[in-house]
Short mmCIF file of C-alpha atoms and ligand atoms in Angstrom, two decimals:
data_model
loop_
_atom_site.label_atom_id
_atom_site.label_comp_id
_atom_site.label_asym_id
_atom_site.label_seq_id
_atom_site.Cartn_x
_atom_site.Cartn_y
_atom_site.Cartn_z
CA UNK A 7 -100.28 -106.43 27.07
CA UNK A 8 -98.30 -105.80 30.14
CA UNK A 9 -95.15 -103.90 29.84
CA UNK A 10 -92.70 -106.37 31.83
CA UNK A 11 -88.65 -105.73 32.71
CA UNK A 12 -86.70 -108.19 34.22
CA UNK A 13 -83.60 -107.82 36.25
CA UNK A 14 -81.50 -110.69 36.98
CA UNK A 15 -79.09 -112.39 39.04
CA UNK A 16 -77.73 -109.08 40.88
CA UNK A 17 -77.16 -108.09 44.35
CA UNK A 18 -80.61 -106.54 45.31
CA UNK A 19 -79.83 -104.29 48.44
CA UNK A 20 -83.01 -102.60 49.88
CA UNK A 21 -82.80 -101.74 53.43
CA UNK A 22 -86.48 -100.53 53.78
CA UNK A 23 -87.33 -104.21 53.60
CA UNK A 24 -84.33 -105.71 54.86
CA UNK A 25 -83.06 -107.33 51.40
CA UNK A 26 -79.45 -107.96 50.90
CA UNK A 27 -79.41 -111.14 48.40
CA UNK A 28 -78.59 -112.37 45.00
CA UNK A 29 -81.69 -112.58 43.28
CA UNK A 30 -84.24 -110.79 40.67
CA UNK A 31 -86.37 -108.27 40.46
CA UNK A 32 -90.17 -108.05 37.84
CA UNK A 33 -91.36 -104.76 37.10
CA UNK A 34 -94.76 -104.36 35.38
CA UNK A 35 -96.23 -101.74 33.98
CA UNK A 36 -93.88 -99.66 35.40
CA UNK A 37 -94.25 -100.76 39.40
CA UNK A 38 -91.89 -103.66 41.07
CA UNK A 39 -94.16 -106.74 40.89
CA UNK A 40 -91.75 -108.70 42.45
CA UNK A 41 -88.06 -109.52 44.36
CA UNK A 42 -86.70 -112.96 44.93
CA UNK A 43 -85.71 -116.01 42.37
CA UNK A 44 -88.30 -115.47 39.12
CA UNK A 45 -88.69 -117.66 36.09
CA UNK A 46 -90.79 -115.46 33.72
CA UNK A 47 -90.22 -114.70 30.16
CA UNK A 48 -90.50 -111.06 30.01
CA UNK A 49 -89.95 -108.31 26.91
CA UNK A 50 -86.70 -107.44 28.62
CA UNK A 51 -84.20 -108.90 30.52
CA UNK A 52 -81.50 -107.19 32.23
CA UNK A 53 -78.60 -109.37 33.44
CA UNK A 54 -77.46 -107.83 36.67
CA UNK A 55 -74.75 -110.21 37.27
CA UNK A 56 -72.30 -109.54 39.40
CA UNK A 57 -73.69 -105.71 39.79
CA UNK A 58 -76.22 -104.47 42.78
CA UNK A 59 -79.43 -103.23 42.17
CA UNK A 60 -80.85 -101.08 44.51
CA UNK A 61 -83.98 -97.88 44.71
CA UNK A 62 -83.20 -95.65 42.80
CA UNK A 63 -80.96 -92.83 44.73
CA UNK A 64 -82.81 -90.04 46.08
CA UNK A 65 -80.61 -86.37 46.17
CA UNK A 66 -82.87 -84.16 48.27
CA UNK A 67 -80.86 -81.24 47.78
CA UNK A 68 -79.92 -79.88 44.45
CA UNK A 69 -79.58 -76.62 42.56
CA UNK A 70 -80.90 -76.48 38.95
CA UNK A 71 -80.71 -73.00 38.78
CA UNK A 72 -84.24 -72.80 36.60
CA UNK A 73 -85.79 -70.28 36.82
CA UNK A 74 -83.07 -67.54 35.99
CA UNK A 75 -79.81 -68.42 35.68
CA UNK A 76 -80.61 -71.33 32.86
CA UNK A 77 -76.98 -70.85 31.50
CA UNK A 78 -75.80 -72.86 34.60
CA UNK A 79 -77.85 -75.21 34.60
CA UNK A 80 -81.95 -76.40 33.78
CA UNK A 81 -84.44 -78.66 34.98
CA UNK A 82 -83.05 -80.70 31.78
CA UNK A 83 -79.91 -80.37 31.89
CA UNK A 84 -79.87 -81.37 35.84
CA UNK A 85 -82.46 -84.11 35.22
CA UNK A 86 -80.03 -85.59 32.36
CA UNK A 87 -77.32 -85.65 34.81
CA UNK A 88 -79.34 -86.96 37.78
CA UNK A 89 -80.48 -89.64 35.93
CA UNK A 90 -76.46 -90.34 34.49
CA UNK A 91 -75.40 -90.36 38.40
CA UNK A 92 -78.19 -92.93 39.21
CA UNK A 93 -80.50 -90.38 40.78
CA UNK A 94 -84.53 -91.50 40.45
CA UNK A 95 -85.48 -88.01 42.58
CA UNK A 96 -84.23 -84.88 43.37
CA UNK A 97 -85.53 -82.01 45.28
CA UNK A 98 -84.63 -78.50 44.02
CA UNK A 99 -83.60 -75.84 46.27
CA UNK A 100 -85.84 -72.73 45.60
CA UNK A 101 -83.34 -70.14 45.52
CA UNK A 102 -84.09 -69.36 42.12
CA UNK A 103 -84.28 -66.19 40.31
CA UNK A 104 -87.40 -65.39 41.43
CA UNK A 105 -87.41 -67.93 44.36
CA UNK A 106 -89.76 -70.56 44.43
CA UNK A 107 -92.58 -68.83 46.82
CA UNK A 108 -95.95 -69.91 46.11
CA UNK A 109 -98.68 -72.32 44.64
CA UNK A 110 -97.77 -71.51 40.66
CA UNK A 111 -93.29 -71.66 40.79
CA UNK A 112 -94.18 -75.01 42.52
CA UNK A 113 -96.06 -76.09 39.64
CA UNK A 114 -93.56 -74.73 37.59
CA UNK A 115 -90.75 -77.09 38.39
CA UNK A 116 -92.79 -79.85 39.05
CA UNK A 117 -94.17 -79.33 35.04
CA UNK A 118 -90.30 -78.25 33.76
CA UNK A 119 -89.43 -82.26 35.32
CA UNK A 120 -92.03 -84.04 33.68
CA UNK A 121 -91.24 -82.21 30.57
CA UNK A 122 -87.93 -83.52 31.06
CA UNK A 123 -88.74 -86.96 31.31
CA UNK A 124 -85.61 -87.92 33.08
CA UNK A 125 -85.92 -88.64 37.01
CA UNK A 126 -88.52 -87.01 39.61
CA UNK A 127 -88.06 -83.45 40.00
CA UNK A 128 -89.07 -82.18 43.36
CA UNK A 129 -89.14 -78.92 45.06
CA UNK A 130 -89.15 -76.74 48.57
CA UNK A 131 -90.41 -74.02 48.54
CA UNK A 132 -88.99 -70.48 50.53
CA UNK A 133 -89.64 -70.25 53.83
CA UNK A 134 -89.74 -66.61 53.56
CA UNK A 135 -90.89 -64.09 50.67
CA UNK A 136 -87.61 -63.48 48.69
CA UNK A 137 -85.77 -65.51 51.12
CA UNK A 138 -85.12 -62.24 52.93
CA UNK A 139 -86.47 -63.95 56.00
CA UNK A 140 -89.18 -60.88 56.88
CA UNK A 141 -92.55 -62.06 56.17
CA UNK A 142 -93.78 -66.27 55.84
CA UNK A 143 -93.82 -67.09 51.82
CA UNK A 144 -97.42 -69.10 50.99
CA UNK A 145 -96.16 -71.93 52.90
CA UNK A 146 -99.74 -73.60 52.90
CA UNK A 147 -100.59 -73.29 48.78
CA UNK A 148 -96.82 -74.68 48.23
CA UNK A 149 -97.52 -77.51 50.45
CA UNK A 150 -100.65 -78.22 48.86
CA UNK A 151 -99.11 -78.02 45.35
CA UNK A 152 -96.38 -80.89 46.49
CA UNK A 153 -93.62 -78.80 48.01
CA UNK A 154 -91.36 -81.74 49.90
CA UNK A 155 -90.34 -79.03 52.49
CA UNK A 156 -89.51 -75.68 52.97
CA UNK A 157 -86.07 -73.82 52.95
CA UNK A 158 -84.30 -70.21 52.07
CA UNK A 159 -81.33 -72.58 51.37
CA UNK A 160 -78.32 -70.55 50.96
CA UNK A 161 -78.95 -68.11 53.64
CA UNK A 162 -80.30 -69.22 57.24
CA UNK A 163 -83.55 -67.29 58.86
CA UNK A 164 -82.27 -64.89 60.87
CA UNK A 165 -84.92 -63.62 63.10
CA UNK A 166 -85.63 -66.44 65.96
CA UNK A 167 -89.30 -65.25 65.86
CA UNK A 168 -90.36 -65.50 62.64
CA UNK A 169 -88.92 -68.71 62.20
CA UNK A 170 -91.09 -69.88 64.97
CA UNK A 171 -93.85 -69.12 62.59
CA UNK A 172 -92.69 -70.81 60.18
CA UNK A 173 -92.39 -73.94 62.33
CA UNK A 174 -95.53 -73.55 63.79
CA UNK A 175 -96.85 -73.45 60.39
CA UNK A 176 -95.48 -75.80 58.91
CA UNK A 177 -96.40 -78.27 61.34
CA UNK A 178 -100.19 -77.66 60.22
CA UNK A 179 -98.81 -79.56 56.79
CA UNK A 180 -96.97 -81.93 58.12
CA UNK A 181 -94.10 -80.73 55.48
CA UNK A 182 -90.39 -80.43 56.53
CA UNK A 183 -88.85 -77.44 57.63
CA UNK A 184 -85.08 -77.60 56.57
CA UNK A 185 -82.49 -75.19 57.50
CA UNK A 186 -78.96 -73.63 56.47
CA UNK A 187 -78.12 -72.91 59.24
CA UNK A 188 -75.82 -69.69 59.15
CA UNK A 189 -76.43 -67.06 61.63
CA UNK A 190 -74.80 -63.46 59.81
CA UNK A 191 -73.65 -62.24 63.08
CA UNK A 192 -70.64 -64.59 63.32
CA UNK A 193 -70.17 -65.17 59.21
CA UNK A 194 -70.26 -61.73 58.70
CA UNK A 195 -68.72 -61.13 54.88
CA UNK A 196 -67.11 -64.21 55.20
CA UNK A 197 -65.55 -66.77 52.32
CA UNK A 198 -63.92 -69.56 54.30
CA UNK A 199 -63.77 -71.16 57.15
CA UNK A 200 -62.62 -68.86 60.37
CA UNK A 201 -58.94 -69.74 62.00
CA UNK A 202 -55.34 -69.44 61.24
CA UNK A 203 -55.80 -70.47 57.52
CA UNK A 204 -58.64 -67.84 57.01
CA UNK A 205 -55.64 -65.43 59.21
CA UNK A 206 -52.83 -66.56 57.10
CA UNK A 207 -54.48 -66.39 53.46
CA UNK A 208 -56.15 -62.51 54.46
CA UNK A 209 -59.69 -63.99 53.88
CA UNK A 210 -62.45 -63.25 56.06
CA UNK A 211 -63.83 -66.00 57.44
CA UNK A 212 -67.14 -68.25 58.89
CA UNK A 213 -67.04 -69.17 61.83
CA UNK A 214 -68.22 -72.35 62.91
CA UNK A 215 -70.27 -70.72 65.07
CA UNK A 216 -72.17 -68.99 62.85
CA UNK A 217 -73.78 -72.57 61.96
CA UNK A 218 -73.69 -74.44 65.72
CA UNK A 219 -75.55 -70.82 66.86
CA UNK A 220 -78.54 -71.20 64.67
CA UNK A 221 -78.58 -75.34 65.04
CA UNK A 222 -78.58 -74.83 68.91
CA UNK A 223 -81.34 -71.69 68.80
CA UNK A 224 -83.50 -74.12 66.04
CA UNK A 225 -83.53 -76.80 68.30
CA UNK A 226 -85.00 -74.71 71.30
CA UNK A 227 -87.59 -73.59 68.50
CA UNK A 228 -88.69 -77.46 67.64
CA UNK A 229 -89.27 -77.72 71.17
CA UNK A 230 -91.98 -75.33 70.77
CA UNK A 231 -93.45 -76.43 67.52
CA UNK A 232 -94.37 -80.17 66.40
CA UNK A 233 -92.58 -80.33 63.26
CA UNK A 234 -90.02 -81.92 61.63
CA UNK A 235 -87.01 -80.25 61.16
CA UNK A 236 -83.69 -80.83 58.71
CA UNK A 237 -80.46 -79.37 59.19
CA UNK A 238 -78.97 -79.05 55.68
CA UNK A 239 -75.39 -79.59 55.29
CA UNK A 240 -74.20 -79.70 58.83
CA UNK A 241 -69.81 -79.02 58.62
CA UNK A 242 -68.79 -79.31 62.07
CA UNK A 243 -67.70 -81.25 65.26
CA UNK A 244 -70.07 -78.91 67.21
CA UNK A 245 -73.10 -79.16 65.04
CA UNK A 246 -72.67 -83.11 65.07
CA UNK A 247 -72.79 -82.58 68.97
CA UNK A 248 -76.28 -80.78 68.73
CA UNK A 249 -77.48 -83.42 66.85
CA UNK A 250 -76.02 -86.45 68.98
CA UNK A 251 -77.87 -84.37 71.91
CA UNK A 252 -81.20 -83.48 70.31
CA UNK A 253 -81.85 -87.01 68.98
CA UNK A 254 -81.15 -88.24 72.32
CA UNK A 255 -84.15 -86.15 73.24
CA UNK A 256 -85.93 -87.87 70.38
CA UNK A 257 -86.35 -84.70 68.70
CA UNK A 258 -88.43 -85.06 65.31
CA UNK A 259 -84.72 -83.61 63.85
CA UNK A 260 -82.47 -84.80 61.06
CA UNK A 261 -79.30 -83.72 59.25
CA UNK A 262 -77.46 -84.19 55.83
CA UNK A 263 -73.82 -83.98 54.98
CA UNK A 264 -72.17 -82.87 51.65
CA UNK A 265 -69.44 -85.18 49.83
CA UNK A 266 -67.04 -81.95 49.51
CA UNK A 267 -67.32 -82.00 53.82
CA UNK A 268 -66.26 -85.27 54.22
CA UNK A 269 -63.08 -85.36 50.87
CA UNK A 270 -61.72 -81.85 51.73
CA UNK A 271 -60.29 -79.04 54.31
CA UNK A 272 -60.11 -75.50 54.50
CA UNK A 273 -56.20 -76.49 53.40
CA UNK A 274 -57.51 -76.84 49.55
CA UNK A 275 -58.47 -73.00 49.94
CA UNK A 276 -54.42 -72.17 50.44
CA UNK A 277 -54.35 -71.46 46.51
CA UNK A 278 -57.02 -69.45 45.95
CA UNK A 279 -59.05 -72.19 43.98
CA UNK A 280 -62.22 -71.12 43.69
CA UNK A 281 -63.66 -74.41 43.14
CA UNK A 282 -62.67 -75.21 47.53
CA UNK A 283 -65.24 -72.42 48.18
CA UNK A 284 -68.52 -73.56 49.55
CA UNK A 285 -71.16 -72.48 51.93
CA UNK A 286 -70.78 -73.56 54.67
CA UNK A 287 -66.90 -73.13 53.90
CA UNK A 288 -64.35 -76.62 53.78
CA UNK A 289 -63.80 -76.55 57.81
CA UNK A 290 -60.60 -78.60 59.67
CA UNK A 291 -59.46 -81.90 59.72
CA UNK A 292 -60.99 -82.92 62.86
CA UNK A 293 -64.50 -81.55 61.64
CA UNK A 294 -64.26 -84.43 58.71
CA UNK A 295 -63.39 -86.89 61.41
CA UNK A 296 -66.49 -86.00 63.55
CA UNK A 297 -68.72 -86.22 60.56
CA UNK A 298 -67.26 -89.41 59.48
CA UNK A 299 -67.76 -91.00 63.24
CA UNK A 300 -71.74 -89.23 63.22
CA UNK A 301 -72.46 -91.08 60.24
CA UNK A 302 -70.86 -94.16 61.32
CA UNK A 303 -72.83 -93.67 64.41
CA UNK A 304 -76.03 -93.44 62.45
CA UNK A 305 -76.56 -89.66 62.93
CA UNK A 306 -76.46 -88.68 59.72
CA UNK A 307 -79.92 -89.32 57.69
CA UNK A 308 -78.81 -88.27 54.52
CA UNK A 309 -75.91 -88.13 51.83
CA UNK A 310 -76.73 -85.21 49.35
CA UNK A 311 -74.82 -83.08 46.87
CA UNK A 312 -75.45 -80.01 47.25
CA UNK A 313 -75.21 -79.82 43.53
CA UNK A 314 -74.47 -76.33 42.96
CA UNK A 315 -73.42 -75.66 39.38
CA UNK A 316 -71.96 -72.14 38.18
CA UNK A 317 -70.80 -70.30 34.80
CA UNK A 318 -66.88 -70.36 34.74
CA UNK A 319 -66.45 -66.83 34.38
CA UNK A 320 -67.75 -65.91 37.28
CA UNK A 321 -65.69 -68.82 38.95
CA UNK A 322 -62.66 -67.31 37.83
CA UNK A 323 -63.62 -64.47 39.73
CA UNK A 324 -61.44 -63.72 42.37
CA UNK A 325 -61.97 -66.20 45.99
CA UNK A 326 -63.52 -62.73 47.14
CA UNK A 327 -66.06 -62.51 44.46
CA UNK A 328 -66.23 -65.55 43.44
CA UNK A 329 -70.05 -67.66 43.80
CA UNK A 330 -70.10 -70.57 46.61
CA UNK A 331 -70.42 -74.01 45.36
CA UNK A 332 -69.97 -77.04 43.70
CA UNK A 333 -71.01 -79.18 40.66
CA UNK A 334 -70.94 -82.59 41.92
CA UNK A 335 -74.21 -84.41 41.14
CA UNK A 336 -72.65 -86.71 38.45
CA UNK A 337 -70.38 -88.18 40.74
CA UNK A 338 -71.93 -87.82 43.82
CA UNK A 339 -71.98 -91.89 44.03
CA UNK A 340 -68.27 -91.92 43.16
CA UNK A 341 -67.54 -89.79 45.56
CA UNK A 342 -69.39 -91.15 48.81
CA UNK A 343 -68.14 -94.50 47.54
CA UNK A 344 -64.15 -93.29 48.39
CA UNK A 345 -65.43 -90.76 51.35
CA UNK A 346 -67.37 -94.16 52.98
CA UNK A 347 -67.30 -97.35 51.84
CA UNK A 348 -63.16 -97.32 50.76
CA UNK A 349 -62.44 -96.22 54.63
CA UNK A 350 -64.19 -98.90 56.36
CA UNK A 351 -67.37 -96.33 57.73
CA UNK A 352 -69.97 -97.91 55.80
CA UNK A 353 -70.81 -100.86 54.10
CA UNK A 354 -73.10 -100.47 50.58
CA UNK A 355 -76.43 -101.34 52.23
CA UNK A 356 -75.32 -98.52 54.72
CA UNK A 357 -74.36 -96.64 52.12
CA UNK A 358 -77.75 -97.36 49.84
CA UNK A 359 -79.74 -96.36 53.16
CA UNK A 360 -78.94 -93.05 53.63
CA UNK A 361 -79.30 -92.21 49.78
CA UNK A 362 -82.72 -93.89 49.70
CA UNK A 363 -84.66 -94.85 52.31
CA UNK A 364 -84.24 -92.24 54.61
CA UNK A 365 -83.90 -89.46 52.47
CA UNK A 366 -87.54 -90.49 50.93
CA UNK A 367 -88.55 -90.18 54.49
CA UNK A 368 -87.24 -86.92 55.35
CA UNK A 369 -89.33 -85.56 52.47
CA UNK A 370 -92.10 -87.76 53.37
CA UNK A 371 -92.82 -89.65 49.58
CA UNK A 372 -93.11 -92.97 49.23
CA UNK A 373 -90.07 -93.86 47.92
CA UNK A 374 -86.38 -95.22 48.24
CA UNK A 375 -87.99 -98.65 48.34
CA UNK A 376 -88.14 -101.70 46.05
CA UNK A 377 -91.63 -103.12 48.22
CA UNK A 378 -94.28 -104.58 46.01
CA UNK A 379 -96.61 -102.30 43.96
CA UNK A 380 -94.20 -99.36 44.50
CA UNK A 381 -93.37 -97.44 41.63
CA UNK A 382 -90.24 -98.93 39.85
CA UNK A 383 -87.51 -96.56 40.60
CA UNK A 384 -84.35 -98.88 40.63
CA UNK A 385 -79.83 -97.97 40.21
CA UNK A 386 -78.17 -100.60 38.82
CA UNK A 387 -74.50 -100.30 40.13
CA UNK A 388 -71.50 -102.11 39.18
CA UNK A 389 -69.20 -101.56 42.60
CA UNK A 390 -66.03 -102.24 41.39
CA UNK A 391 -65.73 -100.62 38.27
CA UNK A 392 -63.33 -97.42 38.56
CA UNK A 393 -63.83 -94.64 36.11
CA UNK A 394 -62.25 -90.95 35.76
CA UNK A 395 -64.40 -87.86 36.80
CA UNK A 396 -64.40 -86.11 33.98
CA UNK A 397 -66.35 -82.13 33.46
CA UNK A 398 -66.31 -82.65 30.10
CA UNK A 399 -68.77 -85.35 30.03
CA UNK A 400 -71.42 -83.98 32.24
CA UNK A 401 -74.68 -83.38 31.50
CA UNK A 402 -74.66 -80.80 33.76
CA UNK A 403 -74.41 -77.27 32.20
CA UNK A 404 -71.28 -76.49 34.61
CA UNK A 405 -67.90 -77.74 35.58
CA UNK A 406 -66.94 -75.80 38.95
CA UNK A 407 -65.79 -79.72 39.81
CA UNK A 408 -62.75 -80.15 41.96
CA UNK A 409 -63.26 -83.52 41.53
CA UNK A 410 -61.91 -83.26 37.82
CA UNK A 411 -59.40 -85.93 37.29
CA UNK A 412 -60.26 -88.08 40.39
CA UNK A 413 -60.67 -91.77 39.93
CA UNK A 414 -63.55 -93.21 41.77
CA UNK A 415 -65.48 -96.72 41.97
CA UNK A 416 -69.16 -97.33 41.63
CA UNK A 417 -70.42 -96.87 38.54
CA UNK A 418 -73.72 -96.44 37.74
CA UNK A 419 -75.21 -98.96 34.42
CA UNK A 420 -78.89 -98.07 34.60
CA UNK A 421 -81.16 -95.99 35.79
CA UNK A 422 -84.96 -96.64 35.87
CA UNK A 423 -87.78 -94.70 36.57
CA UNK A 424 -91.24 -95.65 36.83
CA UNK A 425 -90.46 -98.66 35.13
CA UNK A 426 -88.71 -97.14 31.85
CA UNK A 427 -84.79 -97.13 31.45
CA UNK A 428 -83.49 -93.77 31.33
CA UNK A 429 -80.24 -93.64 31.30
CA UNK A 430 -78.20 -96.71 30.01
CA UNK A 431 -74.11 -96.15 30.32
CA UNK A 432 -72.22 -96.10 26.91
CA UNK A 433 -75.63 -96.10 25.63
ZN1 LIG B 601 -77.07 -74.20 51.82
ZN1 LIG B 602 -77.66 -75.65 48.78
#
């Protein structure tokens, strides 16, 4: 007998196929059968009344820390609270301990997700062997073995020519090539963002430079190689500049942004709060305001995390020492919902778009959709309900959360994937 779900009466938003309506939506056997007004007795029934119903949210860039450092967080812990924050997918960032290099740590995290049995666990792979940006990692096996792209995510490649290489050979795969972009020379030791703050509070600091330098040299490389490129992250006025520019010259580039670049300033890093210190580093006031205006614009392809979960003790470290990062995958929706949609700079199906839809085609899967005879990946959302962020409900293994207290709106009721609910709130 076919395995049937039914979800009624909500406010399906799917911008791949141009649905914004009040209607219902058949999943069988685990694939979306069907979206419009349906009369069907089915084994369940979901009413979706007054709640939207959209893909399920796609996070391409995530830490789960596994393998390695499995006391901040695991491939089941992360899954648990990707699936909690309405995420269907996420795509790990492979600086693991080892990295994620070749043909067999690819498999690894891809069998660590299904063993999870939570949402889709996907992975890049290094760009580089030990991300130490020398010699090209086994880009070809990785790709092969599913890698969604390739990064050495938390450090940018440094040499100009060898990441040529890896452009040029990543094009033969058709895979991604995504950068953070960071050249050393101008962020030197640094732990914030570079100006009078940085002067003031005796910090060294990152200049914004450090990131528009290696954005600006990248996009001379993807001239030279026909690839698609992803700048991770981007934190400044200057970098959204390079971007306005390069997709002018309908460049095959596109660019993320981080909820903790859009909420906060290098201003939260006058009391030494660990929690404010990120990489790339909380930048000014009028770098929010350019971000905000790129993604109004339509710049910005994705809305990620950056989910970046660490042991408390070595937050309490001091700002010096300290790790970069933050845990913010369980609100992530929350938190885009006040940085966005509460401001006036994007509506929900604007919203749902660039956590879906394009994301899913940055990585190039076939996903972020609710199209017939897809694979039934859906968020059920209730917009208006406000709850409080709190660390000591996550599933996540960490709480470096500045968001700790914060009351947000958007709530996430269900989460399906491939057709089976996994995550059910208050249940
Ligand atoms: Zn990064
Ligand atoms: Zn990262």
């Amino acid at each position: 007998m076919a395995n049937e779900l039914l979800i009624k009466n909500g406010r399906v938003i799917d911008p791949a196929n141009g649905i914004d309506k009040k209607c219902d939506v058949l999943v069988v056997n685990g694939l979306i059968s069907d979206v419009g007004k349906i009369e069907k007795k089915t084994q369940t029934v979901i009413d979706a009344s007054g709640k939207l119903v959209t893909p399920g949210l796609i996070d391409i860039h995530v830490h789960f820390r596994e393998p390695g450092d499995e006391e901040e967080e695991t491939i089941a812990s992360g899954s648990a609270a990707a699936v909690a924050a309405g995420f269907t997918s996420v795509v790990c960032m492979p600086n693991t301990n080892p990295p994620i290099e070749n043909e067999t740590d690819v498999e690894y995290i891809h069998r660590k997700g299904r063993q999870a049995r939570k949402t889709h666990v996907y992975t890049m792979g290094a760009i580089t062997k030990q991300r130490e940006g020398v010699e090209l990692a086994e880009m070809g096996f990785m790709a092969e073995a599913g890698a969604v792209g390739f990064t050495d995510d938390g450090r940018g490649v440094q040499d100009p020519a060898v990441m040529l290489r890896a452009l040029k050979y990543a094009s033969m795969f058709d895979v991604v090539v995504a950068q953070h972009c960071q050249d050393d020379g101008f962020a030197a030791d640094g732990v914030m963002n570079a100006g009078f703050h940085s002067t003031v509070l005796g910090l060294p600091g990152i200049d914004a430079l450090a990131e528009e330098a290696m954005l600006w040299r990248d996009i001379q490389l993807i001239k030279k190689a026909n690839v698609r490129y992803h700048a991770q992250h981007i934190s400044t006025a200057g970098s959204v500049e390079l971007i306005r520019a390069a997709k002018k010259n309908s460049l095959p580039i596109s660019c993320e942004v981080t909820p903790h670049h859009l909420l906060f300033t290098e201003e939260c890093c006058a009391e030494y709060d660990t929690n404010y210190k990120v990489n790339p580093p909380l930048r000014t006031a009028k770098d929010v305001e350019a971000l905000k205006e790129a993604i109004k614009e339509g710049l910005v392809d994705a809305l990620v995390t950056d989910h970046a979960p660490h042991l408390q003790s070595e937050k309490e470290l001091e700002f010096l020492a300290a790790p970069f990062g933050i845990a913010s995958l369980e609100c992530g929706l929350g938190l885009y919902v006040k940085a966005l949609i509460e401001p006036g700079i994007l509506d929900w199906p604007g919203l749902i778009k660039l956590m879906t839809e394009k994301p899913a085609r940055i990585i190039g899967v076939a996903k972020g959709t609710l199209g017939k005879g897809r694979q039934a990946d859906v968020t059920i959302i209730d917009p208006n309900a406000e709850y409080k962020i709190d660390v000591d409900k996550f599933c996540s293994r960490s709480r470096n959360c500045p968001y700790h207290g914060w009351t947000v709106r958007g709530k996430v009721e269900k989460t399906i994937v491939g057709g089976e609910i996994r995550f059910s709130a208050g249940g």
